[in-house]
RNA sequence: GUGGCUGUAGCUCAAUCGGCAGAGCACUUGACUGUGGAUCAAGAUGUUGCGGGUUCAAUCCCCGUCAGCCACCCCA
């Protein structure tokens, strides 16, 4: 036998067999439902963009290291989109005066980043993006967080299992000011904060001092990062939490001064959701307020708030927690068997009749041993199998078998659809 | 891009000191010529990821490469 040579899939891509596709569609359905519950409109942008779009505002890492860039046949530098926000900013800017605000848009589609694949990270992934533009208020921030919480609740994650951690850039800036940390080293301090959970305390302390912090600044920073009540003196956050209370999602949300987020364009509230079991150490979703983005890409000033959620991490979390619904192999719960060469047309005609009656029906595509056909129905998880043999045809009947109970009855052909529906309805 | 672990049948994994490549599940056939799941019986399955090296002999040791996983980096 010749050796089978299978050309491998591109590194970092995932192949969606029906079982995996069902999970992706499940997630899509929940995202869509949460988005629409708050009145967001679905939209999308091109998958291919010029690299210039990202060079304008995205981080250097994203553009130079992580973007898939290639030349098209005309010599233009084209990239597979690594994120959606620049496309959003452009599309808003092009129609800025024609759109109705506050504008609420959501999207779900593929993105590509040239990363080293590992748990929770692939090079080709799907991402839910949702944004509100045209309003700059803590209540708008709260709405986006509420959408995220609504999603988490809808997939069966409780507040004990998943939590959204919130912080505020302006609050932290004022605190850093109070500690005498200059504006130009703020980025380094943010990275320092981001890194704290990943380093041992003494190593982190040494690292912090190495970065130029004084001992008193370090002490102040540590006190700051442990202060879970800091939000109570900051109006943006007291209003945010009041709104979350009113929206009924307060239990999913927690203030945490350690949440910084690397993206430069965030200006106010920032948030990230995590699975509390720690099985996956990555954020399930993350977002925040960006007040300068439109102006940065050449539009008129327009503030926005939004977040993104990748399909990979949430998929792993739901699988580890057993929250993924059971896979139903066949979309058609009914199999019409084909008895033999002389009767296949009867079966095909019956399957058409049943489809006309509104049922999803698979007809076996060739005559085969009846046992083989039943086995197929069983493996495909079908509820009902129909047998149309010589006896049934002669009597104008069809045999309807309930695959779960094993019971079978013969009914007049005209009543078949009704009998099947009754079986399907019986849980 | 840096460092580490792993790769054996379709799947999950075994193979002692370097000495003929194994099991369970799944699969095929039959027990059962008009009936799936359960049981029993029989059967098929491998360039041990790929390429090279050492050796009388390599799944095992060495080098390279590809892929997966883990920690960095970054982030969804």
Short mmCIF file of N, CA and C in Angstrom, two decimals, chain A residues 97-248:
data_model
loop_
_atom_site.label_atom_id
_atom_site.label_comp_id
_atom_site.label_asym_id
_atom_site.label_seq_id
_atom_site.Cartn_x
_atom_site.Cartn_y
_atom_site.Cartn_z
N UNK A 97 -20.46 61.89 9.71
CA UNK A 97 -21.62 62.78 9.86
C UNK A 97 -22.93 62.11 9.51
N UNK A 98 -22.83 60.94 8.89
CA UNK A 98 -24.07 60.28 8.44
C UNK A 98 -24.59 59.25 9.44
N UNK A 99 -23.75 58.89 10.39
CA UNK A 99 -24.13 57.82 11.31
C UNK A 99 -24.93 58.37 12.49
N UNK A 100 -25.69 57.50 13.11
CA UNK A 100 -26.54 57.88 14.23
C UNK A 100 -25.88 57.48 15.55
N UNK A 101 -25.74 58.44 16.42
CA UNK A 101 -25.06 58.19 17.71
C UNK A 101 -26.04 58.26 18.87
N UNK A 102 -25.79 57.58 19.96
CA UNK A 102 -24.64 56.69 20.15
C UNK A 102 -24.71 55.49 19.22
N UNK A 103 -23.56 55.18 18.65
CA UNK A 103 -23.48 54.09 17.68
C UNK A 103 -23.06 52.82 18.42
N UNK A 104 -23.81 51.75 18.18
CA UNK A 104 -23.50 50.48 18.85
C UNK A 104 -23.30 49.41 17.78
N UNK A 105 -22.08 48.93 17.65
CA UNK A 105 -21.74 47.94 16.61
C UNK A 105 -21.05 46.72 17.24
N UNK A 106 -21.34 45.55 16.67
CA UNK A 106 -20.61 44.34 17.08
C UNK A 106 -20.26 43.52 15.86
N UNK A 107 -19.24 42.67 16.01
CA UNK A 107 -18.73 41.90 14.89
C UNK A 107 -18.08 40.61 15.39
N UNK A 108 -18.11 39.58 14.55
CA UNK A 108 -17.44 38.31 14.88
C UNK A 108 -16.79 37.80 13.61
N UNK A 109 -15.49 37.66 13.62
CA UNK A 109 -14.83 37.21 12.41
C UNK A 109 -13.39 36.80 12.67
N UNK A 110 -12.69 36.38 11.59
CA UNK A 110 -11.34 35.86 11.73
C UNK A 110 -10.26 36.95 11.78
N UNK A 111 -9.21 36.66 12.52
CA UNK A 111 -8.04 37.54 12.63
C UNK A 111 -6.80 36.69 12.59
N UNK A 112 -5.67 37.31 12.24
CA UNK A 112 -4.43 36.56 12.10
C UNK A 112 -3.29 37.30 12.80
N UNK A 113 -2.55 36.56 13.59
CA UNK A 113 -1.34 37.14 14.19
C UNK A 113 -0.24 36.09 14.17
N UNK A 114 0.93 36.51 13.76
CA UNK A 114 2.05 35.59 13.64
C UNK A 114 2.69 35.38 15.00
N UNK A 115 2.01 34.58 15.83
CA UNK A 115 2.52 34.32 17.17
C UNK A 115 2.98 32.88 17.27
N UNK A 116 3.67 32.59 18.35
CA UNK A 116 4.05 31.21 18.59
C UNK A 116 2.85 30.50 19.23
N UNK A 117 2.29 29.51 18.53
CA UNK A 117 1.05 28.88 19.03
C UNK A 117 1.29 28.16 20.35
N UNK A 118 0.34 28.27 21.24
CA UNK A 118 0.35 27.53 22.50
C UNK A 118 -1.07 27.55 23.03
N UNK A 119 -1.24 27.03 24.24
CA UNK A 119 -2.59 26.94 24.78
C UNK A 119 -3.25 28.31 24.83
N UNK A 120 -4.40 28.43 24.20
CA UNK A 120 -5.12 29.69 24.22
C UNK A 120 -4.69 30.67 23.15
N UNK A 121 -3.66 30.29 22.36
CA UNK A 121 -3.19 31.20 21.32
C UNK A 121 -2.95 30.46 20.02
N UNK A 122 -3.58 30.91 18.95
CA UNK A 122 -3.32 30.35 17.64
C UNK A 122 -3.01 31.51 16.68
N UNK A 123 -2.59 31.18 15.48
CA UNK A 123 -2.25 32.24 14.52
C UNK A 123 -3.46 32.72 13.75
N UNK A 124 -4.49 31.89 13.76
CA UNK A 124 -5.73 32.25 13.09
C UNK A 124 -6.84 32.05 14.12
N UNK A 125 -7.53 33.10 14.46
CA UNK A 125 -8.53 32.97 15.51
C UNK A 125 -9.73 33.84 15.18
N UNK A 126 -10.81 33.60 15.91
CA UNK A 126 -12.02 34.39 15.71
C UNK A 126 -12.19 35.31 16.91
N UNK A 127 -12.75 36.46 16.65
CA UNK A 127 -12.85 37.42 17.74
C UNK A 127 -14.18 38.17 17.67
N UNK A 128 -14.76 38.31 18.84
CA UNK A 128 -15.97 39.12 19.01
C UNK A 128 -15.51 40.52 19.38
N UNK A 129 -15.92 41.51 18.60
CA UNK A 129 -15.63 42.90 18.92
C UNK A 129 -16.94 43.63 19.11
N UNK A 130 -17.01 44.44 20.14
CA UNK A 130 -18.24 45.21 20.35
C UNK A 130 -17.88 46.58 20.92
N UNK A 131 -18.46 47.61 20.34
CA UNK A 131 -18.08 48.98 20.68
C UNK A 131 -19.28 49.91 20.71
N UNK A 132 -19.21 50.92 21.57
CA UNK A 132 -20.16 52.01 21.55
C UNK A 132 -19.37 53.30 21.30
N UNK A 133 -19.80 54.09 20.33
CA UNK A 133 -19.10 55.33 20.03
C UNK A 133 -20.04 56.53 20.12
N UNK A 134 -19.46 57.64 20.53
CA UNK A 134 -20.22 58.87 20.56
C UNK A 134 -20.68 59.29 21.95
N UNK A 135 -20.39 58.49 22.95
CA UNK A 135 -20.76 58.84 24.31
C UNK A 135 -19.55 58.61 25.21
N UNK A 136 -19.28 59.58 26.07
CA UNK A 136 -18.19 59.41 27.01
C UNK A 136 -18.74 59.53 28.41
N UNK A 137 -19.24 58.43 28.92
CA UNK A 137 -19.77 58.46 30.29
C UNK A 137 -19.47 57.13 30.97
N UNK A 138 -19.37 57.16 32.29
CA UNK A 138 -19.16 55.91 33.02
C UNK A 138 -20.31 54.93 32.79
N UNK A 139 -21.49 55.47 32.53
CA UNK A 139 -22.64 54.60 32.29
C UNK A 139 -22.48 53.83 30.98
N UNK A 140 -21.89 54.46 29.99
CA UNK A 140 -21.61 53.76 28.73
C UNK A 140 -20.59 52.65 28.97
N UNK A 141 -19.56 52.95 29.76
CA UNK A 141 -18.58 51.92 30.13
C UNK A 141 -19.29 50.75 30.80
N UNK A 142 -20.20 51.09 31.70
CA UNK A 142 -20.92 50.05 32.44
C UNK A 142 -21.73 49.17 31.49
N UNK A 143 -22.30 49.79 30.46
CA UNK A 143 -23.10 49.00 29.53
C UNK A 143 -22.25 47.93 28.85
N UNK A 144 -21.05 48.31 28.40
CA UNK A 144 -20.19 47.32 27.73
C UNK A 144 -19.81 46.19 28.68
N UNK A 145 -19.52 46.57 29.92
CA UNK A 145 -19.19 45.54 30.92
C UNK A 145 -20.40 44.66 31.16
N UNK A 146 -21.58 45.26 31.13
CA UNK A 146 -22.81 44.48 31.32
C UNK A 146 -23.04 43.51 30.16
N UNK A 147 -22.69 43.94 28.94
CA UNK A 147 -22.80 43.03 27.79
C UNK A 147 -21.89 41.82 28.02
N UNK A 148 -20.67 42.11 28.47
CA UNK A 148 -19.71 41.02 28.73
C UNK A 148 -20.24 40.08 29.82
N UNK A 149 -20.78 40.66 30.88
CA UNK A 149 -21.32 39.85 31.98
C UNK A 149 -22.52 39.04 31.52
N UNK A 150 -23.34 39.64 30.68
CA UNK A 150 -24.51 38.94 30.15
C UNK A 150 -24.08 37.73 29.34
N UNK A 151 -23.02 37.93 28.57
CA UNK A 151 -22.49 36.81 27.79
C UNK A 151 -22.00 35.70 28.72
N UNK A 152 -21.19 36.07 29.72
CA UNK A 152 -20.64 35.07 30.63
C UNK A 152 -21.76 34.29 31.30
N UNK A 153 -22.78 35.00 31.70
CA UNK A 153 -23.92 34.34 32.36
C UNK A 153 -24.62 33.42 31.38
N UNK A 154 -24.76 33.85 30.12
CA UNK A 154 -25.52 33.06 29.15
C UNK A 154 -24.83 31.76 28.77
N UNK A 155 -23.51 31.71 28.91
CA UNK A 155 -22.82 30.45 28.60
C UNK A 155 -22.67 29.58 29.85
N UNK A 156 -23.25 30.04 30.95
CA UNK A 156 -23.28 29.21 32.14
C UNK A 156 -22.14 29.45 33.12
N UNK A 157 -21.38 30.53 32.92
CA UNK A 157 -20.31 30.84 33.86
C UNK A 157 -20.87 31.73 34.98
N UNK A 158 -20.73 31.28 36.21
CA UNK A 158 -21.24 32.04 37.35
C UNK A 158 -20.21 33.07 37.79
N UNK A 159 -20.62 34.03 38.63
CA UNK A 159 -19.65 35.02 39.14
C UNK A 159 -18.55 34.36 39.97
N UNK A 160 -18.80 33.16 40.48
CA UNK A 160 -17.75 32.47 41.24
C UNK A 160 -16.74 31.84 40.28
N UNK A 161 -17.16 31.63 39.03
CA UNK A 161 -16.28 30.96 38.07
C UNK A 161 -15.52 31.95 37.18
N UNK A 162 -16.16 33.07 36.87
CA UNK A 162 -15.53 34.05 35.99
C UNK A 162 -15.83 35.45 36.50
N UNK A 163 -14.86 36.32 36.39
CA UNK A 163 -15.02 37.66 36.96
C UNK A 163 -14.41 38.68 36.01
N UNK A 164 -15.03 39.85 35.99
CA UNK A 164 -14.51 40.96 35.19
C UNK A 164 -13.83 41.95 36.13
N UNK A 165 -12.55 42.18 35.92
CA UNK A 165 -11.79 43.09 36.77
C UNK A 165 -11.66 44.44 36.10
N UNK A 166 -11.92 45.49 36.87
CA UNK A 166 -12.00 46.83 36.31
C UNK A 166 -10.98 47.75 36.97
N UNK A 167 -10.41 48.64 36.16
CA UNK A 167 -9.56 49.69 36.69
C UNK A 167 -9.78 50.94 35.84
N UNK A 168 -9.09 52.01 36.19
CA UNK A 168 -9.24 53.25 35.43
C UNK A 168 -7.89 53.92 35.24
N UNK A 169 -7.56 54.19 33.98
CA UNK A 169 -6.26 54.78 33.65
C UNK A 169 -6.06 56.14 34.30
N UNK A 170 -7.10 56.97 34.28
CA UNK A 170 -6.97 58.32 34.85
C UNK A 170 -6.75 58.26 36.35
N UNK A 171 -7.45 57.33 37.00
CA UNK A 171 -7.26 57.15 38.44
C UNK A 171 -5.82 56.76 38.73
N UNK A 172 -5.31 55.81 37.95
CA UNK A 172 -3.93 55.36 38.18
C UNK A 172 -2.93 56.48 37.90
N UNK A 173 -3.21 57.26 36.86
CA UNK A 173 -2.33 58.39 36.56
C UNK A 173 -2.26 59.36 37.73
N UNK A 174 -3.41 59.63 38.32
CA UNK A 174 -3.41 60.57 39.45
C UNK A 174 -2.66 59.98 40.64
N UNK A 175 -2.78 58.68 40.81
CA UNK A 175 -2.06 58.02 41.90
C UNK A 175 -0.56 58.01 41.64
N UNK A 176 -0.20 57.78 40.39
CA UNK A 176 1.22 57.80 40.03
C UNK A 176 1.79 59.21 40.23
N UNK A 177 0.99 60.20 39.88
CA UNK A 177 1.40 61.59 40.11
C UNK A 177 1.70 61.81 41.58
N UNK A 178 0.77 61.33 42.42
CA UNK A 178 0.92 61.52 43.86
C UNK A 178 2.19 60.86 44.39
N UNK A 179 2.62 59.80 43.70
CA UNK A 179 3.83 59.11 44.12
C UNK A 179 5.08 59.74 43.50
N UNK A 180 4.87 60.75 42.68
CA UNK A 180 5.99 61.42 42.04
C UNK A 180 6.60 60.62 40.91
N UNK A 181 5.79 59.74 40.30
CA UNK A 181 6.28 58.99 39.15
C UNK A 181 6.02 59.83 37.90
N UNK A 182 7.07 60.20 37.19
CA UNK A 182 6.91 61.09 36.04
C UNK A 182 6.15 60.44 34.88
N UNK A 183 5.53 61.28 34.07
CA UNK A 183 4.70 60.79 32.97
C UNK A 183 5.47 59.88 32.02
N UNK A 184 6.75 60.22 31.79
CA UNK A 184 7.49 59.45 30.78
C UNK A 184 7.83 58.02 31.24
N UNK A 185 7.80 57.76 32.54
CA UNK A 185 8.10 56.39 32.97
C UNK A 185 6.83 55.61 33.32
N UNK A 186 5.70 56.23 32.96
CA UNK A 186 4.43 55.58 33.30
C UNK A 186 4.24 54.25 32.57
N UNK A 187 4.69 54.22 31.33
CA UNK A 187 4.56 52.99 30.54
C UNK A 187 5.35 51.86 31.17
N UNK A 188 6.56 52.19 31.63
CA UNK A 188 7.39 51.18 32.28
C UNK A 188 6.73 50.68 33.56
N UNK A 189 6.14 51.61 34.30
CA UNK A 189 5.49 51.22 35.55
C UNK A 189 4.26 50.35 35.26
N UNK A 190 3.56 50.68 34.19
CA UNK A 190 2.41 49.85 33.80
C UNK A 190 2.85 48.43 33.50
N UNK A 191 3.92 48.31 32.74
CA UNK A 191 4.45 46.98 32.44
C UNK A 191 4.87 46.25 33.71
N UNK A 192 5.43 47.03 34.61
CA UNK A 192 5.85 46.48 35.90
C UNK A 192 4.64 45.89 36.64
N UNK A 193 3.56 46.63 36.65
CA UNK A 193 2.34 46.16 37.32
C UNK A 193 1.82 44.91 36.64
N UNK A 194 1.79 44.94 35.30
CA UNK A 194 1.34 43.78 34.54
C UNK A 194 2.12 42.53 34.91
N UNK A 195 3.37 42.71 35.20
CA UNK A 195 4.27 41.59 35.39
C UNK A 195 4.27 41.03 36.82
N UNK A 196 3.64 41.78 37.72
CA UNK A 196 3.75 41.42 39.13
C UNK A 196 3.24 40.01 39.43
N UNK A 197 2.11 39.64 38.80
CA UNK A 197 1.54 38.33 39.12
C UNK A 197 2.40 37.19 38.58
N UNK A 198 3.32 37.50 37.66
CA UNK A 198 4.11 36.45 37.04
C UNK A 198 5.48 36.27 37.69
N UNK A 199 5.83 37.17 38.62
CA UNK A 199 7.15 37.08 39.23
C UNK A 199 7.04 36.86 40.74
N UNK A 200 8.09 36.27 41.30
CA UNK A 200 8.13 36.11 42.75
C UNK A 200 8.31 37.50 43.37
N UNK A 201 7.68 37.71 44.54
CA UNK A 201 7.69 39.04 45.17
C UNK A 201 9.07 39.69 45.27
N UNK A 202 10.06 38.92 45.74
CA UNK A 202 11.38 39.53 45.93
C UNK A 202 12.06 39.84 44.60
N UNK A 203 11.82 38.96 43.62
CA UNK A 203 12.37 39.21 42.29
C UNK A 203 11.74 40.47 41.70
N UNK A 204 10.42 40.58 41.91
CA UNK A 204 9.70 41.72 41.37
C UNK A 204 10.19 43.01 42.02
N UNK A 205 10.39 42.97 43.32
CA UNK A 205 10.86 44.14 44.06
C UNK A 205 12.21 44.62 43.52
N UNK A 206 13.11 43.65 43.33
CA UNK A 206 14.42 44.01 42.82
C UNK A 206 14.30 44.61 41.43
N UNK A 207 13.42 44.01 40.62
CA UNK A 207 13.20 44.48 39.26
C UNK A 207 12.65 45.90 39.27
N UNK A 208 11.74 46.16 40.21
CA UNK A 208 11.11 47.48 40.31
C UNK A 208 12.16 48.55 40.65
N UNK A 209 13.02 48.23 41.59
CA UNK A 209 14.06 49.19 41.99
C UNK A 209 15.02 49.43 40.82
N UNK A 210 15.27 48.36 40.08
CA UNK A 210 16.14 48.43 38.91
C UNK A 210 15.56 49.40 37.88
N UNK A 211 14.22 49.45 37.83
CA UNK A 211 13.56 50.31 36.86
C UNK A 211 13.61 51.79 37.25
N UNK A 212 14.19 52.08 38.41
CA UNK A 212 14.37 53.47 38.79
C UNK A 212 13.39 53.98 39.83
N UNK A 213 12.59 53.09 40.39
CA UNK A 213 11.69 53.53 41.46
C UNK A 213 12.48 53.67 42.76
N UNK A 214 12.12 54.66 43.56
CA UNK A 214 12.72 54.77 44.89
C UNK A 214 11.99 53.81 45.83
N UNK A 215 12.61 53.56 46.98
CA UNK A 215 11.99 52.64 47.93
C UNK A 215 10.61 53.16 48.37
N UNK A 216 10.52 54.49 48.58
CA UNK A 216 9.24 55.02 49.03
C UNK A 216 8.19 54.95 47.93
N UNK A 217 8.63 55.14 46.68
CA UNK A 217 7.68 55.00 45.57
C UNK A 217 7.20 53.56 45.46
N UNK A 218 8.13 52.62 45.67
CA UNK A 218 7.78 51.21 45.61
C UNK A 218 6.78 50.86 46.70
N UNK A 219 7.04 51.35 47.92
CA UNK A 219 6.11 51.09 49.03
C UNK A 219 4.73 51.66 48.70
N UNK A 220 4.73 52.87 48.14
CA UNK A 220 3.47 53.50 47.78
C UNK A 220 2.74 52.73 46.71
N UNK A 221 3.51 52.24 45.75
CA UNK A 221 2.92 51.47 44.65
C UNK A 221 2.29 50.18 45.17
N UNK A 222 3.00 49.51 46.08
CA UNK A 222 2.47 48.26 46.63
C UNK A 222 1.19 48.50 47.41
N UNK A 223 1.18 49.56 48.19
CA UNK A 223 -0.03 49.89 48.95
C UNK A 223 -1.17 50.19 47.99
N UNK A 224 -0.84 50.90 46.94
CA UNK A 224 -1.82 51.25 45.92
C UNK A 224 -2.44 50.01 45.28
N UNK A 225 -1.58 49.05 44.93
CA UNK A 225 -2.05 47.86 44.22
C UNK A 225 -2.84 46.92 45.12
N UNK A 226 -2.70 47.09 46.44
CA UNK A 226 -3.45 46.24 47.35
C UNK A 226 -4.74 46.92 47.83
N UNK A 227 -4.92 48.16 47.40
CA UNK A 227 -6.07 48.92 47.88
C UNK A 227 -7.30 48.67 47.02
N UNK A 228 -8.18 47.78 47.50
CA UNK A 228 -9.36 47.41 46.73
C UNK A 228 -10.49 48.43 46.87
N UNK A 229 -10.27 49.45 47.71
CA UNK A 229 -11.32 50.46 47.92
C UNK A 229 -11.01 51.76 47.21
N UNK A 230 -9.95 51.76 46.45
CA UNK A 230 -9.50 52.98 45.79
C UNK A 230 -10.60 53.62 44.94
N UNK A 231 -11.43 52.80 44.36
CA UNK A 231 -12.47 53.28 43.45
C UNK A 231 -13.51 54.16 44.13
N UNK A 232 -13.64 54.00 45.43
CA UNK A 232 -14.72 54.68 46.14
C UNK A 232 -14.54 56.20 46.17
N UNK A 233 -13.31 56.64 45.92
CA UNK A 233 -13.05 58.08 45.90
C UNK A 233 -12.93 58.62 44.48
N UNK A 234 -13.32 57.86 43.50
CA UNK A 234 -13.14 58.27 42.12
C UNK A 234 -14.50 58.25 41.42
N UNK A 235 -14.97 59.42 41.04
CA UNK A 235 -16.37 59.53 40.59
C UNK A 235 -16.69 58.65 39.39
N UNK A 236 -15.76 58.58 38.41
CA UNK A 236 -16.02 57.72 37.25
C UNK A 236 -16.35 56.30 37.67
N UNK A 237 -15.66 55.86 38.71
CA UNK A 237 -15.85 54.46 39.11
C UNK A 237 -17.05 54.28 40.03
N UNK A 238 -17.34 55.25 40.87
CA UNK A 238 -18.54 55.10 41.71
C UNK A 238 -19.78 55.11 40.82
N UNK A 239 -19.77 55.95 39.81
CA UNK A 239 -20.90 55.97 38.86
C UNK A 239 -20.94 54.66 38.05
N UNK A 240 -19.76 54.18 37.68
CA UNK A 240 -19.70 52.91 36.94
C UNK A 240 -20.32 51.78 37.74
N UNK A 241 -19.91 51.68 38.99
CA UNK A 241 -20.42 50.56 39.81
C UNK A 241 -21.90 50.73 40.15
N UNK A 242 -22.35 51.99 40.28
CA UNK A 242 -23.78 52.21 40.51
C UNK A 242 -24.58 51.73 39.31
N UNK A 243 -24.06 52.01 38.12
CA UNK A 243 -24.74 51.58 36.90
C UNK A 243 -24.75 50.06 36.78
N UNK A 244 -23.62 49.44 37.14
CA UNK A 244 -23.54 47.98 37.08
C UNK A 244 -24.53 47.35 38.04
N UNK A 245 -24.71 48.01 39.18
CA UNK A 245 -25.70 47.57 40.16
C UNK A 245 -27.09 47.59 39.54
N UNK A 246 -27.43 48.73 38.94
CA UNK A 246 -28.75 48.89 38.34
C UNK A 246 -28.96 47.90 37.20
N UNK A 247 -27.88 47.58 36.48
CA UNK A 247 -27.99 46.66 35.35
C UNK A 247 -28.04 45.20 35.79
N UNK A 248 -27.84 44.97 37.07
CA UNK A 248 -27.98 43.61 37.58
C UNK A 248 -26.78 42.70 37.33
#
